[in-house]
PDB file of C-alpha atoms in Angstrom:
ATOM      1  CA  UNK A 807     -28.169-253.598-140.988  1.00 39.00           C
ATOM      2  CA  UNK A 808     -25.850-256.183-139.160  1.00 36.00           C
ATOM      3  CA  UNK A 809     -22.430-255.480-141.755  1.00 36.00           C
ATOM      4  CA  UNK A 810     -23.482-252.378-141.198  1.00 33.00           C
ATOM      5  CA  UNK A 811     -22.670-252.058-137.024  1.00 33.00           C
ATOM      6  CA  UNK A 812     -19.708-254.222-137.440  1.00 32.00           C
ATOM      7  CA  UNK A 813     -18.138-251.701-139.546  1.00 35.00           C
ATOM      8  CA  UNK A 814     -19.029-248.845-137.647  1.00 42.00           C
ATOM      9  CA  UNK A 815     -17.846-251.432-134.333  1.00 43.00           C
ATOM     10  CA  UNK A 816     -14.747-252.157-135.688  1.00 43.00           C
ATOM     11  CA  UNK A 817     -14.275-248.022-136.253  1.00 48.00           C
ATOM     12  CA  UNK A 818     -15.185-247.442-132.938  1.00 47.00           C
ATOM     13  CA  UNK A 819     -12.012-249.431-132.279  1.00 47.00           C
ATOM     14  CA  UNK A 820      -9.899-248.865-134.196  1.00 48.00           C
ATOM     15  CA  UNK A 821     -10.074-244.529-133.107  1.00 59.00           C
ATOM     16  CA  UNK A 822     -10.220-245.895-129.696  1.00 64.00           C
ATOM     17  CA  UNK A 823      -6.715-247.483-130.464  1.00 74.00           C
ATOM     18  CA  UNK A 824      -6.244-244.526-131.624  1.00 81.00           C
ATOM     19  CA  UNK A 825      -7.158-242.117-128.175  1.00 83.00           C
ATOM     20  CA  UNK A 826      -4.962-245.146-126.561  1.00 86.00           C
ATOM     21  CA  UNK A 827      -2.151-244.180-128.674  1.00 90.00           C
ATOM     22  CA  UNK A 828      -2.231-240.574-128.262  1.00 91.00           C
ATOM     23  CA  UNK A 829      -1.981-241.075-124.308  1.00 90.00           C
ATOM     24  CA  UNK A 830       1.160-242.439-124.493  1.00 91.00           C
ATOM     25  CA  UNK A 831       2.062-239.776-126.636  1.00 93.00           C
ATOM     26  CA  UNK A 832       1.253-237.349-124.436  1.00 92.00           C
ATOM     27  CA  UNK A 833       2.762-239.237-121.372  1.00 92.00           C
ATOM     28  CA  UNK A 834       6.052-238.849-123.051  1.00 91.00           C
ATOM     29  CA  UNK A 835       5.480-234.985-124.581  1.00 91.00           C
ATOM     30  CA  UNK A 836       4.836-233.965-120.850  1.00 91.00           C
ATOM     31  CA  UNK A 837       7.285-235.039-118.825  1.00 89.00           C
ATOM     32  CA  UNK A 838      10.019-233.010-121.523  1.00 89.00           C
ATOM     33  CA  UNK A 839      10.749-229.500-122.129  1.00 87.00           C
ATOM     34  CA  UNK A 840       9.823-227.333-121.371  1.00 85.00           C
ATOM     35  CA  UNK A 841       6.155-228.695-120.013  1.00 87.00           C
ATOM     36  CA  UNK A 842       8.838-230.973-117.800  1.00 85.00           C
ATOM     37  CA  UNK A 843       4.708-232.947-116.440  1.00 87.00           C
ATOM     38  CA  UNK A 844       5.942-235.811-114.728  1.00 80.00           C
ATOM     39  CA  UNK A 845       3.767-238.773-113.188  1.00 81.00           C
ATOM     40  CA  UNK A 846       0.423-237.758-114.320  1.00 84.00           C
ATOM     41  CA  UNK A 847      -2.793-239.476-113.040  1.00 83.00           C
ATOM     42  CA  UNK A 848      -5.075-240.765-115.624  1.00 82.00           C
ATOM     43  CA  UNK A 849      -7.885-239.031-115.053  1.00 83.00           C
ATOM     44  CA  UNK A 850      -5.838-235.322-115.023  1.00 88.00           C
ATOM     45  CA  UNK A 851      -3.977-237.149-118.347  1.00 92.00           C
ATOM     46  CA  UNK A 852      -7.001-237.542-120.283  1.00 92.00           C
ATOM     47  CA  UNK A 853      -7.409-233.904-119.789  1.00 94.00           C
ATOM     48  CA  UNK A 854      -4.828-233.075-121.334  1.00 95.00           C
ATOM     49  CA  UNK A 855      -5.200-235.607-124.231  1.00 95.00           C
ATOM     50  CA  UNK A 856      -8.915-233.603-125.004  1.00 95.00           C
ATOM     51  CA  UNK A 857      -6.456-230.575-125.546  1.00 96.00           C
ATOM     52  CA  UNK A 858      -5.802-232.150-128.514  1.00 96.00           C
ATOM     53  CA  UNK A 859      -9.353-233.764-130.099  1.00 95.00           C
ATOM     54  CA  UNK A 860     -10.571-232.332-133.263  1.00 94.00           C
ATOM     55  CA  UNK A 861     -14.787-232.542-132.644  1.00 92.00           C
ATOM     56  CA  UNK A 862     -13.818-234.771-136.195  1.00 91.00           C
ATOM     57  CA  UNK A 863     -12.516-237.288-134.191  1.00 90.00           C
ATOM     58  CA  UNK A 864     -14.719-237.230-131.060  1.00 87.00           C
ATOM     59  CA  UNK A 865     -17.875-237.591-134.137  1.00 85.00           C
ATOM     60  CA  UNK A 866     -16.352-240.190-135.854  1.00 80.00           C
ATOM     61  CA  UNK A 867     -15.694-242.743-132.220  1.00 72.00           C
ATOM     62  CA  UNK A 868     -20.406-241.323-132.061  1.00 61.00           C
ATOM     63  CA  UNK A 869     -22.968-242.865-132.522  1.00 45.00           C
ATOM     64  CA  UNK A 870     -26.383-243.707-131.599  1.00 36.00           C
ATOM     65  CA  UNK A 871     -26.615-246.314-129.122  1.00 36.00           C
ATOM     66  CA  UNK A 872     -23.375-245.230-127.924  1.00 42.00           C
ATOM     67  CA  UNK A 873     -23.050-241.986-125.343  1.00 44.00           C
ATOM     68  CA  UNK A 874     -19.816-239.144-126.445  1.00 51.00           C
ATOM     69  CA  UNK A 875     -16.175-241.657-125.755  1.00 59.00           C
ATOM     70  CA  UNK A 876     -14.487-238.812-126.173  1.00 77.00           C
ATOM     71  CA  UNK A 877     -14.438-234.881-125.548  1.00 88.00           C
ATOM     72  CA  UNK A 878     -13.639-232.421-128.361  1.00 93.00           C
ATOM     73  CA  UNK A 879     -11.085-229.011-127.224  1.00 96.00           C
ATOM     74  CA  UNK A 880     -13.758-226.703-127.790  1.00 96.00           C
ATOM     75  CA  UNK A 881     -14.703-226.638-123.496  1.00 96.00           C
ATOM     76  CA  UNK A 882     -11.017-226.432-122.886  1.00 97.00           C
ATOM     77  CA  UNK A 883      -9.931-224.001-125.604  1.00 97.00           C
ATOM     78  CA  UNK A 884     -12.705-221.771-123.993  1.00 98.00           C
ATOM     79  CA  UNK A 885     -11.386-221.492-120.966  1.00 98.00           C
ATOM     80  CA  UNK A 886      -7.947-221.113-122.475  1.00 98.00           C
ATOM     81  CA  UNK A 887      -9.143-218.474-123.724  1.00 97.00           C
ATOM     82  CA  UNK A 888     -10.192-216.776-121.080  1.00 97.00           C
ATOM     83  CA  UNK A 889      -6.978-217.546-119.017  1.00 98.00           C
ATOM     84  CA  UNK A 890      -4.378-215.994-121.318  1.00 97.00           C
ATOM     85  CA  UNK A 891      -6.553-212.552-122.134  1.00 97.00           C
ATOM     86  CA  UNK A 892      -6.309-212.405-118.026  1.00 97.00           C
ATOM     87  CA  UNK A 893      -2.689-213.088-117.225  1.00 97.00           C
ATOM     88  CA  UNK A 894      -1.858-210.935-120.743  1.00 95.00           C
ATOM     89  CA  UNK A 895      -3.788-208.229-119.549  1.00 96.00           C
ATOM     90  CA  UNK A 896      -2.195-208.039-116.371  1.00 96.00           C
ATOM     91  CA  UNK A 897       1.077-208.538-117.859  1.00 93.00           C
ATOM     92  CA  UNK A 898       0.441-205.114-120.087  1.00 91.00           C
ATOM     93  CA  UNK A 899      -1.328-203.420-117.135  1.00 93.00           C
ATOM     94  CA  UNK A 900       2.001-203.913-114.832  1.00 92.00           C
ATOM     95  CA  UNK A 901       4.973-203.906-117.359  1.00 86.00           C
ATOM     96  CA  UNK A 902       3.706-201.108-120.355  1.00 81.00           C
ATOM     97  CA  UNK A 903       2.995-198.066-118.682  1.00 81.00           C
ATOM     98  CA  UNK A 904       0.404-197.543-122.335  1.00 80.00           C
ATOM     99  CA  UNK A 905      -3.200-195.719-122.469  1.00 84.00           C
ATOM    100  CA  UNK A 906      -6.225-198.313-122.373  1.00 88.00           C
ATOM    101  CA  UNK A 907      -6.225-198.252-126.125  1.00 82.00           C
ATOM    102  CA  UNK A 908      -2.559-198.886-127.116  1.00 78.00           C
ATOM    103  CA  UNK A 909      -3.238-202.130-123.937  1.00 84.00           C
ATOM    104  CA  UNK A 910      -6.255-203.035-125.755  1.00 86.00           C
ATOM    105  CA  UNK A 911      -4.814-203.351-129.736  1.00 79.00           C
ATOM    106  CA  UNK A 912      -0.931-204.794-128.124  1.00 82.00           C
ATOM    107  CA  UNK A 913      -3.534-207.140-126.319  1.00 89.00           C
ATOM    108  CA  UNK A 914      -4.556-208.965-129.254  1.00 86.00           C
ATOM    109  CA  UNK A 915      -0.823-208.971-130.381  1.00 83.00           C
ATOM    110  CA  UNK A 916      -0.260-211.782-127.895  1.00 90.00           C
ATOM    111  CA  UNK A 917      -3.696-213.486-128.780  1.00 92.00           C
ATOM    112  CA  UNK A 918      -5.019-212.775-132.302  1.00 88.00           C
ATOM    113  CA  UNK A 919      -5.326-216.743-134.723  1.00 90.00           C
ATOM    114  CA  UNK A 920      -1.676-215.041-135.871  1.00 86.00           C
ATOM    115  CA  UNK A 921       0.340-215.408-132.380  1.00 89.00           C
ATOM    116  CA  UNK A 922      -1.711-218.446-131.417  1.00 94.00           C
ATOM    117  CA  UNK A 923      -1.005-220.230-134.554  1.00 93.00           C
ATOM    118  CA  UNK A 924       2.944-219.063-134.185  1.00 90.00           C
ATOM    119  CA  UNK A 925       3.389-220.003-130.331  1.00 93.00           C
ATOM    120  CA  UNK A 926       1.389-224.469-130.885  1.00 95.00           C
ATOM    121  CA  UNK A 927       4.011-224.793-134.127  1.00 93.00           C
ATOM    122  CA  UNK A 928       6.891-223.890-131.669  1.00 92.00           C
ATOM    123  CA  UNK A 929       6.448-226.357-129.273  1.00 94.00           C
ATOM    124  CA  UNK A 930       5.525-228.719-132.104  1.00 93.00           C
ATOM    125  CA  UNK A 931       1.476-229.213-130.360  1.00 94.00           C
ATOM    126  CA  UNK A 932      -0.504-229.896-133.736  1.00 92.00           C
ATOM    127  CA  UNK A 933       1.802-232.792-133.862  1.00 92.00           C
ATOM    128  CA  UNK A 934      -0.398-234.295-131.472  1.00 94.00           C
ATOM    129  CA  UNK A 935      -3.345-233.275-133.102  1.00 93.00           C
ATOM    130  CA  UNK A 936      -6.660-236.009-133.625  1.00 92.00           C
ATOM    131  CA  UNK A 937      -8.482-235.847-136.489  1.00 92.00           C
ATOM    132  CA  UNK A 938     -11.346-236.983-138.471  1.00 90.00           C
ATOM    133  CA  UNK A 939     -10.353-238.797-141.980  1.00 87.00           C
ATOM    134  CA  UNK A 940     -11.603-236.016-143.407  1.00 87.00           C
ATOM    135  CA  UNK A 941     -10.196-233.170-141.622  1.00 89.00           C
ATOM    136  CA  UNK A 942      -6.841-235.007-142.240  1.00 87.00           C
ATOM    137  CA  UNK A 943      -7.632-235.370-145.708  1.00 87.00           C
ATOM    138  CA  UNK A 944      -8.105-231.303-145.908  1.00 87.00           C
ATOM    139  CA  UNK A 945      -4.716-230.470-144.336  1.00 86.00           C
ATOM    140  CA  UNK A 946      -6.129-229.743-140.972  1.00 83.00           C
ATOM    141  CA  UNK A 947      -2.974-230.371-138.684  1.00 87.00           C
ATOM    142  CA  UNK A 948      -2.004-227.098-140.760  1.00 86.00           C
ATOM    143  CA  UNK A 949      -4.968-225.291-140.498  1.00 91.00           C
ATOM    144  CA  UNK A 950      -4.207-221.856-138.427  1.00 92.00           C
ATOM    145  CA  UNK A 951      -7.374-221.991-136.405  1.00 94.00           C
ATOM    146  CA  UNK A 952      -7.339-225.496-135.510  1.00 95.00           C
ATOM    147  CA  UNK A 953      -3.330-225.491-134.311  1.00 95.00           C
ATOM    148  CA  UNK A 954      -4.536-221.891-132.575  1.00 96.00           C
ATOM    149  CA  UNK A 955      -7.490-223.390-130.878  1.00 97.00           C
ATOM    150  CA  UNK A 956      -4.601-226.546-129.080  1.00 97.00           C
ATOM    151  CA  UNK A 957      -2.148-223.845-127.776  1.00 97.00           C
ATOM    152  CA  UNK A 958      -5.489-222.119-126.332  1.00 98.00           C
ATOM    153  CA  UNK A 959      -7.291-226.408-125.234  1.00 98.00           C
ATOM    154  CA  UNK A 960      -3.509-226.553-123.733  1.00 97.00           C
ATOM    155  CA  UNK A 961      -3.482-223.945-121.308  1.00 98.00           C
ATOM    156  CA  UNK A 962      -7.106-224.688-120.517  1.00 97.00           C
ATOM    157  CA  UNK A 963      -5.841-228.096-119.309  1.00 96.00           C
ATOM    158  CA  UNK A 964      -2.849-227.225-117.562  1.00 96.00           C
ATOM    159  CA  UNK A 965      -4.758-224.733-115.646  1.00 96.00           C
ATOM    160  CA  UNK A 966      -7.589-227.376-114.385  1.00 95.00           C
ATOM    161  CA  UNK A 967      -4.727-229.549-113.086  1.00 94.00           C
ATOM    162  CA  UNK A 968      -1.909-227.860-111.988  1.00 93.00           C
ATOM    163  CA  UNK A 969      -2.924-224.223-111.365  1.00 95.00           C
ATOM    164  CA  UNK A 970      -2.903-221.024-112.157  1.00 96.00           C
ATOM    165  CA  UNK A 971       0.591-220.885-111.261  1.00 96.00           C
ATOM    166  CA  UNK A 972       1.648-223.117-113.328  1.00 94.00           C
ATOM    167  CA  UNK A 973      -0.701-221.622-116.410  1.00 96.00           C
ATOM    168  CA  UNK A 974       0.584-218.014-116.237  1.00 96.00           C
ATOM    169  CA  UNK A 975       4.383-219.867-115.993  1.00 95.00           C
ATOM    170  CA  UNK A 976       4.185-220.884-119.192  1.00 96.00           C
ATOM    171  CA  UNK A 977       2.228-218.764-120.626  1.00 96.00           C
ATOM    172  CA  UNK A 978       5.240-216.068-119.558  1.00 95.00           C
ATOM    173  CA  UNK A 979       7.833-218.066-121.333  1.00 94.00           C
ATOM    174  CA  UNK A 980       5.567-219.502-124.914  1.00 94.00           C
ATOM    175  CA  UNK A 981       3.498-216.959-125.309  1.00 93.00           C
ATOM    176  CA  UNK A 982       4.529-213.392-124.253  1.00 92.00           C
ATOM    177  CA  UNK A 983       8.696-213.968-124.410  1.00 88.00           C
ATOM    178  CA  UNK A 984       7.803-214.887-127.759  1.00 85.00           C
ATOM    179  CA  UNK A 985       5.954-212.645-128.533  1.00 81.00           C
ATOM    180  CA  UNK A 986       8.228-209.503-127.123  1.00 74.00           C
ATOM    181  CA  UNK A 987      10.724-210.814-129.785  1.00 71.00           C
ATOM    182  CA  UNK A 988       8.062-210.617-133.036  1.00 63.00           C
ATOM    183  CA  UNK A 989       5.639-208.419-131.211  1.00 60.00           C
ATOM    184  CA  UNK A 990       5.889-205.764-134.487  1.00 54.00           C
ATOM    185  CA  UNK A 991       5.264-209.083-136.552  1.00 56.00           C
ATOM    186  CA  UNK A 992       1.789-209.922-134.584  1.00 57.00           C
ATOM    187  CA  UNK A 993       1.078-206.163-134.090  1.00 56.00           C
ATOM    188  CA  UNK A 994       0.435-205.977-137.739  1.00 53.00           C
ATOM    189  CA  UNK A 995      -1.375-208.861-138.319  1.00 54.00           C
ATOM    190  CA  UNK A 996      -3.689-207.176-135.917  1.00 53.00           C
ATOM    191  CA  UNK A 997      -4.396-204.374-138.464  1.00 51.00           C
ATOM    192  CA  UNK A 998      -4.712-206.216-141.552  1.00 50.00           C
ATOM    193  CA  UNK A 999      -7.859-207.233-141.325  1.00 51.00           C
ATOM    194  CA  UNK A1000      -9.294-203.414-141.490  1.00 47.00           C
ATOM    195  CA  UNK A1001      -8.310-202.240-145.247  1.00 47.00           C
ATOM    196  CA  UNK A1002     -11.206-198.917-144.704  1.00 48.00           C
ATOM    197  CA  UNK A1003      -9.278-197.826-141.608  1.00 48.00           C
ATOM    198  CA  UNK A1004      -5.383-197.940-143.041  1.00 47.00           C
ATOM    199  CA  UNK A1005      -4.422-194.680-142.507  1.00 51.00           C
ATOM    200  CA  UNK A1006      -5.118-194.847-138.862  1.00 53.00           C
ATOM    201  CA  UNK A1007      -3.789-198.094-138.412  1.00 55.00           C
ATOM    202  CA  UNK A1008      -0.846-197.366-139.805  1.00 56.00           C
ATOM    203  CA  UNK A1009      -0.012-194.683-137.479  1.00 59.00           C
ATOM    204  CA  UNK A1010      -1.424-197.071-134.409  1.00 58.00           C
ATOM    205  CA  UNK A1011       1.318-198.655-135.140  1.00 55.00           C
ATOM    206  CA  UNK A1012       3.639-195.849-134.940  1.00 59.00           C
ATOM    207  CA  UNK A1013       2.551-194.988-132.060  1.00 59.00           C
ATOM    208  CA  UNK A1014       2.395-198.489-130.472  1.00 55.00           C
ATOM    209  CA  UNK A1015       5.723-199.236-131.488  1.00 56.00           C
ATOM    210  CA  UNK A1016       6.944-196.081-130.066  1.00 57.00           C
ATOM    211  CA  UNK A1017       6.406-196.452-126.789  1.00 53.00           C
ATOM    212  CA  UNK A1018       7.816-199.839-126.940  1.00 52.00           C
ATOM    213  CA  UNK A1019      11.886-200.984-125.918  1.00 47.00           C
ATOM    214  CA  UNK A1020      14.688-202.651-128.345  1.00 43.00           C
ATOM    215  CA  UNK A1021      11.795-201.800-130.940  1.00 42.00           C
ATOM    216  CA  UNK A1022      14.321-201.565-134.084  1.00 37.00           C
ATOM    217  CA  UNK A1023      11.699-203.430-136.537  1.00 35.00           C
ATOM    218  CA  UNK A1024       8.347-201.637-137.426  1.00 37.00           C
ATOM    219  CA  UNK A1025       5.847-203.198-140.243  1.00 39.00           C
ATOM    220  CA  UNK A1026       2.889-201.000-140.911  1.00 38.00           C
ATOM    221  CA  UNK A1027       0.438-202.626-143.410  1.00 38.00           C
ATOM    222  CA  UNK A1028      -0.341-200.733-146.784  1.00 37.00           C
ATOM    223  CA  UNK A1029      -3.314-200.641-148.920  1.00 36.00           C
ATOM    224  CA  UNK A1030      -1.945-201.712-152.466  1.00 39.00           C
ATOM    225  CA  UNK A1031      -3.700-202.399-155.464  1.00 37.00           C
ATOM    226  CA  UNK A1032      -6.678-203.686-153.339  1.00 38.00           C
ATOM    227  CA  UNK A1033      -4.560-205.927-151.517  1.00 42.00           C
ATOM    228  CA  UNK A1034      -2.808-205.659-148.258  1.00 42.00           C
ATOM    229  CA  UNK A1035       0.839-206.573-147.650  1.00 46.00           C
ATOM    230  CA  UNK A1036       3.138-206.149-145.101  1.00 43.00           C
ATOM    231  CA  UNK A1037       6.327-203.669-145.397  1.00 42.00           C
ATOM    232  CA  UNK A1038       9.204-203.546-143.432  1.00 43.00           C
ATOM    233  CA  UNK A1039      11.011-200.125-142.157  1.00 40.00           C
TER     234      UNK A1039
END
């Protein structure tokens, strides 16, 4: 019994060392472009670090006798998801004179998993992920759902520390502008999950793209031999 306790304590110390290393790395990250956030107080730095903590890492730091030492990003993700959807909705309402149904599909293209993954990897956020041993070994650092989650979690942390205006500027620069550049790719990905409505989806994609300016490429989903693929026109 004593031996088990020692091993658990040692593992906890190793994990805490990993977390302290994360704090140093995140402080450096925040000082760089496009973030340019300097002089971050320790309590605020912890909020940003939390945005990179997967629950597999957090769980490895827990024990029956010790309260949760480090929280995972799940609560921040919940907050960031709502903020991102609100900012994108406001943008579409003010900048795109489209019908409600079209705006709904457009919004989905900005906040879908494929889009979030793209935003996150372009910023290199996945490089700062803290994962449990098993999740790390199974490729969690490049798992699309996880990498997408931390982008939303980072938005949540940014909002808590710097407020809505800073979060909004960050979303405009690192999500909306990027999506506008690659919007057809993301629009098409929204429809890929609905093969039973394929014909309507193709027409919807055409309709959305036709209403957008500077749209030289139309990506459409087609059903071929029971498989969905993308083609470009």
